[in-house]
PDB file of C-alpha atoms in Angstrom:
ATOM      1  CA  GLY I  79       0.954 -10.470  32.026  1.00 58.00           C
ATOM      2  CA  PHE I  80       0.742  -6.714  31.702  1.00 69.00           C
ATOM      3  CA  GLY I  81       3.602  -6.028  34.125  1.00 62.00           C
ATOM      4  CA  VAL I  82       6.103  -7.804  31.894  1.00 65.00           C
ATOM      5  CA  LEU I  83       4.576  -6.374  28.711  1.00 77.00           C
ATOM      6  CA  GLY I  84       4.418  -2.826  30.066  1.00 75.00           C
ATOM      7  CA  LEU I  85       7.966  -2.890  31.360  1.00 69.00           C
ATOM      8  CA  SER I  86       9.227  -4.436  28.110  1.00 79.00           C
ATOM      9  CA  LEU I  87       7.545  -1.735  26.037  1.00 82.00           C
ATOM     10  CA  LEU I  88       9.002   1.049  28.176  1.00 79.00           C
ATOM     11  CA  MET I  89      12.488  -0.453  28.161  1.00 76.00           C
ATOM     12  CA  CYS I  90      12.482  -1.004  24.386  1.00 82.00           C
ATOM     13  CA  HIS I  91      10.794   2.322  23.643  1.00 81.00           C
ATOM     14  CA  PRO I  92      11.955   4.905  26.181  1.00 82.00           C
ATOM     15  CA  GLU I  93      10.238   7.620  24.122  1.00 84.00           C
ATOM     16  CA  LEU I  94       6.808   6.315  25.219  1.00 83.00           C
ATOM     17  CA  PRO I  95       5.385   8.609  27.896  1.00 86.00           C
ATOM     18  CA  ARG I  96       3.305   5.828  29.467  1.00 87.00           C
ATOM     19  CA  VAL I  97       1.837   2.371  29.002  1.00 90.00           C
ATOM     20  CA  VAL I  98      -1.773   1.706  30.019  1.00 92.00           C
ATOM     21  CA  GLY I  99      -3.183  -1.774  30.619  1.00 91.00           C
ATOM     22  CA  LEU I 100      -6.880  -2.656  30.652  1.00 90.00           C
ATOM     23  CA  GLU I 101      -8.008  -5.952  32.156  1.00 88.00           C
ATOM     24  CA  VAL I 102     -11.657  -6.955  32.534  1.00 85.00           C
ATOM     25  CA  ASN I 103     -10.934  -9.534  35.267  1.00 86.00           C
ATOM     26  CA  SER I 104     -10.518  -7.550  38.502  1.00 89.00           C
ATOM     27  CA  GLN I 105      -8.398 -10.268  40.163  1.00 91.00           C
ATOM     28  CA  VAL I 106      -5.972 -10.379  37.242  1.00 88.00           C
ATOM     29  CA  ALA I 107      -5.895  -6.562  37.221  1.00 89.00           C
ATOM     30  CA  SER I 108      -5.026  -6.562  40.956  1.00 92.00           C
ATOM     31  CA  VAL I 109      -2.062  -8.863  40.345  1.00 90.00           C
ATOM     32  CA  ALA I 110      -0.910  -6.698  37.420  1.00 88.00           C
ATOM     33  CA  LYS I 111      -1.206  -3.542  39.576  1.00 91.00           C
ATOM     34  CA  ALA I 112       0.882  -5.151  42.307  1.00 90.00           C
ATOM     35  CA  ASN I 113       3.550  -6.077  39.748  1.00 87.00           C
ATOM     36  CA  VAL I 114       3.548  -2.579  38.288  1.00 88.00           C
ATOM     37  CA  LYS I 115       4.081  -1.064  41.770  1.00 90.00           C
ATOM     38  CA  ARG I 116       7.317  -3.071  42.066  1.00 88.00           C
ATOM     39  CA  SER I 117       8.603  -1.862  38.700  1.00 85.00           C
ATOM     40  CA  PRO I 118      11.270   0.844  38.377  1.00 85.00           C
ATOM     41  CA  GLN I 119       8.997   2.315  35.670  1.00 85.00           C
ATOM     42  CA  ALA I 120       5.835   2.312  37.835  1.00 88.00           C
ATOM     43  CA  LYS I 121       5.214   6.051  37.343  1.00 90.00           C
ATOM     44  CA  ARG I 122       4.868   5.445  33.605  1.00 89.00           C
ATOM     45  CA  MET I 123       2.554   2.396  33.806  1.00 89.00           C
ATOM     46  CA  SER I 124      -1.016   1.960  34.961  1.00 91.00           C
ATOM     47  CA  VAL I 125      -3.535  -0.867  35.040  1.00 92.00           C
ATOM     48  CA  HIS I 126      -7.307  -0.426  35.074  1.00 93.00           C
ATOM     49  CA  ALA I 127      -9.913  -3.112  35.783  1.00 93.00           C
ATOM     50  CA  CYS I 128     -12.414  -2.428  33.006  1.00 91.00           C
ATOM     51  CA  ARG I 129     -13.357  -3.192  29.430  1.00 89.00           C
ATOM     52  CA  SER I 130     -11.845  -0.820  26.909  1.00 91.00           C
ATOM     53  CA  THR I 131     -15.335  -0.220  25.504  1.00 92.00           C
ATOM     54  CA  VAL I 132     -16.329   1.744  28.627  1.00 94.00           C
ATOM     55  CA  VAL I 133     -13.440   4.175  28.150  1.00 95.00           C
ATOM     56  CA  ALA I 134     -14.284   7.215  26.031  1.00 96.00           C
ATOM     57  CA  SER I 135     -10.774   8.688  26.032  1.00 96.00           C
ATOM     58  CA  LEU I 136      -7.313   7.990  27.414  1.00 94.00           C
ATOM     59  CA  GLU I 137      -7.699  11.124  29.524  1.00 95.00           C
ATOM     60  CA  GLU I 138     -10.056   9.081  31.759  1.00 95.00           C
ATOM     61  CA  LEU I 139      -7.065   6.800  32.442  1.00 93.00           C
ATOM     62  CA  GLY I 140      -4.662   9.563  33.445  1.00 90.00           C
ATOM     63  CA  CYS I 141      -3.210  10.427  30.039  1.00 90.00           C
ATOM     64  CA  ALA I 142      -2.975  13.964  28.695  1.00 91.00           C
ATOM     65  CA  ALA I 143      -6.036  15.458  26.998  1.00 92.00           C
ATOM     66  CA  GLY I 144      -6.205  14.391  23.363  1.00 93.00           C
ATOM     67  CA  ASP I 145      -3.630  11.609  23.728  1.00 93.00           C
ATOM     68  CA  LYS I 146      -4.156   8.598  21.464  1.00 95.00           C
ATOM     69  CA  ALA I 147      -2.257   5.327  21.701  1.00 93.00           C
ATOM     70  CA  PRO I 148       0.097   4.332  18.860  1.00 91.00           C
ATOM     71  CA  LEU I 149      -0.079   0.623  19.756  1.00 89.00           C
ATOM     72  CA  VAL I 150      -2.681  -1.874  20.927  1.00 90.00           C
ATOM     73  CA  VAL I 151      -1.757  -5.322  22.222  1.00 87.00           C
ATOM     74  CA  SER I 152      -4.852  -7.466  22.501  1.00 83.00           C
ATOM     75  CA  GLU I 153      -5.431 -10.908  23.952  1.00 78.00           C
ATOM     76  CA  ILE I 154      -8.958 -11.057  22.544  1.00 74.00           C
ATOM     77  CA  LEU I 155      -7.479 -11.993  19.170  1.00 68.00           C
ATOM     78  CA  ASP I 156      -7.024 -15.555  20.381  1.00 64.00           C
ATOM     79  CA  ALA I 157      -7.926 -19.027  19.127  1.00 60.00           C
ATOM     80  CA  GLY I 158     -11.633 -18.092  19.122  1.00 61.00           C
ATOM     81  CA  LEU I 159     -10.694 -15.010  17.083  1.00 67.00           C
ATOM     82  CA  LEU I 160     -14.107 -13.432  16.811  1.00 64.00           C
ATOM     83  CA  GLY I 161     -15.254 -14.068  20.375  1.00 64.00           C
ATOM     84  CA  GLU I 162     -15.416 -11.553  23.225  1.00 66.00           C
ATOM     85  CA  ASP I 163     -16.952  -9.029  20.810  1.00 75.00           C
ATOM     86  CA  CYS I 164     -13.530  -8.689  19.214  1.00 80.00           C
ATOM     87  CA  LEU I 165     -14.643  -6.674  16.186  1.00 82.00           C
ATOM     88  CA  GLY I 166     -16.777  -4.240  18.191  1.00 85.00           C
ATOM     89  CA  THR I 167     -14.037  -3.820  20.788  1.00 87.00           C
ATOM     90  CA  MET I 168     -11.357  -3.112  18.184  1.00 88.00           C
ATOM     91  CA  ARG I 169     -13.631  -0.681  16.313  1.00 91.00           C
ATOM     92  CA  HIS I 170     -14.295   1.226  19.533  1.00 93.00           C
ATOM     93  CA  ALA I 171     -10.572   1.336  20.336  1.00 93.00           C
ATOM     94  CA  ALA I 172      -9.738   2.599  16.844  1.00 95.00           C
ATOM     95  CA  ARG I 173     -12.368   5.360  17.076  1.00 95.00           C
ATOM     96  CA  GLN I 174     -11.805   6.482  20.652  1.00 96.00           C
ATOM     97  CA  LEU I 175      -8.394   5.446  21.929  1.00 96.00           C
ATOM     98  CA  LEU I 176      -5.942   4.820  19.092  1.00 96.00           C
ATOM     99  CA  ALA I 177      -3.916   7.217  16.970  1.00 96.00           C
ATOM    100  CA  PRO I 178      -4.316   7.194  13.188  1.00 96.00           C
ATOM    101  CA  GLY I 179      -1.952   4.606  11.710  1.00 95.00           C
ATOM    102  CA  TYR I 180      -1.732   2.707  15.024  1.00 95.00           C
ATOM    103  CA  HIS I 181      -0.052  -0.692  15.215  1.00 91.00           C
ATOM    104  CA  SER I 182      -1.781  -3.803  16.521  1.00 90.00           C
ATOM    105  CA  VAL I 183      -0.268  -6.936  18.046  1.00 86.00           C
ATOM    106  CA  PRO I 184      -1.282  -9.317  16.668  1.00 84.00           C
ATOM    107  CA  ALA I 185      -1.756  -7.480  13.387  1.00 85.00           C
ATOM    108  CA  SER I 186      -3.734 -10.105  11.497  1.00 82.00           C
ATOM    109  CA  ALA I 187      -5.111 -13.612  11.587  1.00 79.00           C
ATOM    110  CA  GLU I 188      -6.353 -16.255   9.199  1.00 80.00           C
ATOM    111  CA  ILE I 189      -9.715 -17.922   9.634  1.00 76.00           C
ATOM    112  CA  PHE I 190     -10.244 -21.513   8.555  1.00 76.00           C
ATOM    113  CA  ALA I 191     -13.777 -22.892   8.584  1.00 75.00           C
ATOM    114  CA  CYS I 192     -15.491 -26.216   8.132  1.00 76.00           C
ATOM    115  CA  ALA I 193     -19.239 -26.700   7.838  1.00 78.00           C
ATOM    116  CA  VAL I 194     -20.522 -29.090  10.507  1.00 75.00           C
ATOM    117  CA  GLU I 195     -23.995 -30.461  11.121  1.00 78.00           C
ATOM    118  CA  SER I 196     -24.331 -31.551  14.737  1.00 77.00           C
ATOM    119  CA  SER I 197     -27.290 -32.009  17.027  1.00 76.00           C
ATOM    120  CA  THR I 198     -24.830 -31.855  19.942  1.00 72.00           C
ATOM    121  CA  LEU I 199     -23.558 -28.404  18.969  1.00 69.00           C
ATOM    122  CA  ALA I 200     -27.082 -27.225  18.154  1.00 70.00           C
ATOM    123  CA  SER I 201     -28.245 -28.270  21.631  1.00 69.00           C
ATOM    124  CA  TRP I 202     -25.721 -25.870  23.165  1.00 65.00           C
ATOM    125  CA  GLN I 203     -27.564 -22.921  21.670  1.00 62.00           C
ATOM    126  CA  HIS I 204     -30.453 -22.954  24.153  1.00 59.00           C
ATOM    127  CA  LEU I 205     -30.614 -23.647  27.856  1.00 56.00           C
ATOM    128  CA  GLN I 206     -33.459 -25.846  29.026  1.00 60.00           C
ATOM    129  CA  GLY I 207     -34.879 -27.208  32.261  1.00 59.00           C
ATOM    130  CA  ALA I 208     -34.911 -26.118  35.879  1.00 55.00           C
ATOM    131  CA  CYS I 209     -31.429 -24.574  35.755  1.00 61.00           C
ATOM    132  CA  THR I 210     -32.757 -21.684  33.655  1.00 62.00           C
ATOM    133  CA  SER I 211     -35.083 -20.042  36.202  1.00 64.00           C
ATOM    134  CA  TRP I 212     -32.486 -17.316  36.869  1.00 62.00           C
ATOM    135  CA  ALA I 213     -31.995 -16.370  33.203  1.00 62.00           C
ATOM    136  CA  PRO I 214     -33.886 -13.574  31.409  1.00 63.00           C
ATOM    137  CA  GLU I 215     -36.018 -14.725  28.458  1.00 67.00           C
ATOM    138  CA  ALA I 216     -33.770 -12.882  25.967  1.00 63.00           C
ATOM    139  CA  TYR I 217     -30.795 -14.928  27.191  1.00 57.00           C
ATOM    140  CA  LEU I 218     -32.667 -18.192  26.799  1.00 59.00           C
ATOM    141  CA  GLN I 219     -33.596 -17.345  23.208  1.00 63.00           C
ATOM    142  CA  ASP I 220     -30.090 -16.211  22.216  1.00 57.00           C
ATOM    143  CA  THR I 221     -28.862 -18.095  19.158  1.00 57.00           C
ATOM    144  CA  GLY I 222     -25.274 -17.044  19.819  1.00 55.00           C
ATOM    145  CA  ASP I 223     -21.969 -18.878  19.798  1.00 51.00           C
ATOM    146  CA  GLY I 224     -22.004 -22.474  21.007  1.00 48.00           C
ATOM    147  CA  ASN I 225     -18.187 -22.370  21.226  1.00 53.00           C
ATOM    148  CA  PRO I 226     -17.621 -25.161  18.696  1.00 51.00           C
ATOM    149  CA  HIS I 227     -13.960 -24.096  18.477  1.00 52.00           C
ATOM    150  CA  ASP I 228     -13.514 -25.693  21.894  1.00 55.00           C
ATOM    151  CA  VAL I 229     -14.623 -29.113  20.608  1.00 59.00           C
ATOM    152  CA  ALA I 230     -12.317 -31.576  18.890  1.00 65.00           C
ATOM    153  CA  LEU I 231     -14.170 -32.217  15.628  1.00 67.00           C
ATOM    154  CA  GLU I 232     -12.629 -35.653  15.200  1.00 70.00           C
ATOM    155  CA  ARG I 233     -13.992 -36.801  18.575  1.00 69.00           C
ATOM    156  CA  LEU I 234     -17.451 -35.382  17.811  1.00 70.00           C
ATOM    157  CA  VAL I 235     -17.590 -37.192  14.445  1.00 74.00           C
ATOM    158  CA  ALA I 236     -16.223 -40.451  15.920  1.00 74.00           C
ATOM    159  CA  ALA I 237     -18.972 -40.348  18.574  1.00 73.00           C
ATOM    160  CA  ARG I 238     -21.515 -39.886  15.768  1.00 73.00           C
ATOM    161  CA  GLY I 239     -22.339 -36.453  17.165  1.00 69.00           C
ATOM    162  CA  ALA I 240     -21.604 -34.622  13.907  1.00 71.00           C
ATOM    163  CA  ARG I 241     -21.117 -35.100  10.195  1.00 71.00           C
TER     164      ARG I 241
END
């Protein structure tokens, strides 16, 4: 988690004035904060329970006015790659939080795609029935991601659920 990453960055790069971690899950952020408190470098690390897209500047997170980060380490560049509003989040970070010429870990990814026709996957696009009474109409009509990357294509085809 962030505690190990933050400490590693500070130990390998003692010239860094501070390392800031952002974690959207408040429980995970609490654990990271507890780990940071135990670190010998705690004064140079901080963890905040929020999305980076709500942060307008690093000054809001305790950094000096005008500071920009030279490095971003992001877990949203995962197997889903373009999920979690990855592109919008990285664009915001580049505009608001990162220094020109910043480095990113990971720095790149390759996308492989396969066209699939599947009534099973298509059915995931809309909620139906009594379980939807809580949901706003806009949510019910969303044609967003059905998370097909979480499905083993071979199993879907073998079950005659796709071609």
